[in-house]
Short mmCIF file of C-alpha atoms in Angstrom, two decimals:
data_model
loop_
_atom_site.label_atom_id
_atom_site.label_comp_id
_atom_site.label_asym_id
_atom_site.label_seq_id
_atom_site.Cartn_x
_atom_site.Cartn_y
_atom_site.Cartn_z
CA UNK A 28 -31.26 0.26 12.83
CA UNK A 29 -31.35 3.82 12.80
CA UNK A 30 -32.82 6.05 9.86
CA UNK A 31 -31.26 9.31 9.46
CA UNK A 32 -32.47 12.08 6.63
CA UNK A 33 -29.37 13.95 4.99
CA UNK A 34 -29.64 16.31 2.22
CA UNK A 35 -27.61 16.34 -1.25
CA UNK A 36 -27.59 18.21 -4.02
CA UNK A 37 -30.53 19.84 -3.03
CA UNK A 38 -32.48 16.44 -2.38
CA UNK A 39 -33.33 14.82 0.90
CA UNK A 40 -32.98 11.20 1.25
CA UNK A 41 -33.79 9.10 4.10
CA UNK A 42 -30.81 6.83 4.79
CA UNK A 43 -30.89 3.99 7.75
CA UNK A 44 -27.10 3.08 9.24
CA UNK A 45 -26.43 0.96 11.81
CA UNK A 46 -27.19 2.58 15.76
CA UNK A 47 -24.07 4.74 16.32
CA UNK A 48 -23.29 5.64 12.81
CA UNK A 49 -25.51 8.52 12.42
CA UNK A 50 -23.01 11.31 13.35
CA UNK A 51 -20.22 9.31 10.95
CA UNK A 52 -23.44 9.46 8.00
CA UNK A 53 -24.15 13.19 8.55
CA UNK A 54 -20.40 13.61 7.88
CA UNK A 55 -19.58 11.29 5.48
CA UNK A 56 -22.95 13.34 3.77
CA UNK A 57 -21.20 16.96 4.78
CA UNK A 58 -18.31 15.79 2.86
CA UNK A 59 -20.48 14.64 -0.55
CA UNK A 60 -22.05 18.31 -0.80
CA UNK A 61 -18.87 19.70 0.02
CA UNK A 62 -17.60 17.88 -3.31
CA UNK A 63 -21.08 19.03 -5.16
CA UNK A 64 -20.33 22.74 -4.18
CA UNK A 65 -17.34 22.75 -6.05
CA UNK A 66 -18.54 20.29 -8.88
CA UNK A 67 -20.87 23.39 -9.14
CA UNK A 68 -18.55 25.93 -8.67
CA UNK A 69 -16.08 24.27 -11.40
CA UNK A 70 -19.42 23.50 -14.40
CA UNK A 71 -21.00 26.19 -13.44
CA UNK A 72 -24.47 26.16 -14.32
CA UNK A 73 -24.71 22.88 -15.82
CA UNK A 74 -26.86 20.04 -15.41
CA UNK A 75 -27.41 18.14 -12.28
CA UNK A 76 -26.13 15.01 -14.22
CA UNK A 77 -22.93 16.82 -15.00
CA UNK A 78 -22.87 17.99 -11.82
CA UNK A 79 -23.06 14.84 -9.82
CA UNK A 80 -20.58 13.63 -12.66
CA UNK A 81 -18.01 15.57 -11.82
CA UNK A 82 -18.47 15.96 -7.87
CA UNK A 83 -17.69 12.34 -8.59
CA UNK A 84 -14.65 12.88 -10.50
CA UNK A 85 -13.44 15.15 -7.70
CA UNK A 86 -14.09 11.99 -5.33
CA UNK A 87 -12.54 9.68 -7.10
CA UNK A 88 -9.19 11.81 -7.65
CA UNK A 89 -9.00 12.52 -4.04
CA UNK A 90 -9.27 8.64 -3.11
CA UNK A 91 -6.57 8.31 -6.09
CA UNK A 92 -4.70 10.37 -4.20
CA UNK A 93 -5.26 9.35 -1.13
CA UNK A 94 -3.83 5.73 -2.23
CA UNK A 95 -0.82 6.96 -3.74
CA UNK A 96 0.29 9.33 -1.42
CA UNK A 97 3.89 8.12 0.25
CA UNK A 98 3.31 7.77 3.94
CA UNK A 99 5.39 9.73 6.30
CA UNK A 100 8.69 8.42 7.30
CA UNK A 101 8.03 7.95 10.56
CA UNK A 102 4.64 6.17 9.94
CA UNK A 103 6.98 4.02 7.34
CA UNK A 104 8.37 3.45 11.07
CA UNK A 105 5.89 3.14 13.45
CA UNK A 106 4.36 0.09 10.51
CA UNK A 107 8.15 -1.72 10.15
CA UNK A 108 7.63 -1.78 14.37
CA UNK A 109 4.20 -2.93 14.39
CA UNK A 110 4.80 -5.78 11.69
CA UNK A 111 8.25 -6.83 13.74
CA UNK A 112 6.02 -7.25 16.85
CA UNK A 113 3.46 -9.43 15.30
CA UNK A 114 6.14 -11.21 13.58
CA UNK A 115 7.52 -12.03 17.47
CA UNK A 116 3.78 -12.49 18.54
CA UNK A 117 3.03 -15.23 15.99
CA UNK A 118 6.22 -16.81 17.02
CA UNK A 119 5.57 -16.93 20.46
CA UNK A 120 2.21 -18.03 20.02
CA UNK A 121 3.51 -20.94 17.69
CA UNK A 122 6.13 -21.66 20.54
CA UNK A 123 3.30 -21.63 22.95
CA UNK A 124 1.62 -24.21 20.83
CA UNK A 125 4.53 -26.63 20.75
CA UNK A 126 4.80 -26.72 24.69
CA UNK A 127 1.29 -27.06 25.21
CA UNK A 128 1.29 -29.96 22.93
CA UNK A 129 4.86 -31.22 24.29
CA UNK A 130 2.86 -31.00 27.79
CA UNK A 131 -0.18 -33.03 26.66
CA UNK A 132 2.07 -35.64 25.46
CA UNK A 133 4.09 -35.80 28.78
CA UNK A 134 0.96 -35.93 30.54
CA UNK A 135 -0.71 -39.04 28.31
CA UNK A 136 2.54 -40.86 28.73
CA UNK A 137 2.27 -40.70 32.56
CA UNK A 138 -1.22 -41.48 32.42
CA UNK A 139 -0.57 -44.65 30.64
CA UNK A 140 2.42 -45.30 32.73
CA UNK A 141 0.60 -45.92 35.88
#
């Protein structure tokens, strides 16, 4: 487990993250003071409670976003193509199943007919 230190509002903190993570941490922690600056730069000179407050407000409204955004038309696509192929893949997997099973049985009853 790694340990990485990132700094927030002003504050270090020594986080640990799995081996690998730490560049995905350091930006994940970019992106937090990058919503603190302009928690800042909207309260102006206001507490650090109201600050954090409303750098998570800002968060929160961008994942809102984020959820309800309409996806492209051509991603609309690209997942109507990817669920029709699993669709076929389940199908031929269950298909799959049946002859193995149909084979098992052919081979038991030849087995038993010797």
């Amino acid at each position: 487990m790694a340990q990485v230190s990132i700094r927030l509002n002003g504050y270090v903190y020594s986080v640990g993250c799995q081996d690998g993570e730490e560049h995905h941490l350091y930006a994940m922690a970019r992106q937090v003071e990058s919503w603190l600056q302009r928690a800042r730069t909207l309260g102006g000179a206001a507490s650090e409670s109201k600050t954090l407050m409303m750098a998570a407000l800002l968060m929160a409204d961008e994942i809102f976003e984020l959820k309800h955004r309409p996806l492209p038309d051509d991603m609309l696509a690209t997942v109507e193509e990817a669920k029709a192929a699993l669709r076929i893949a389940e199908a031929r997997q269950e298909r799959l199943a049946q002859l193995a099973q149909r084979a098992e049985e052919l081979a038991g009853a030849l087995e038993t007919s010797e």
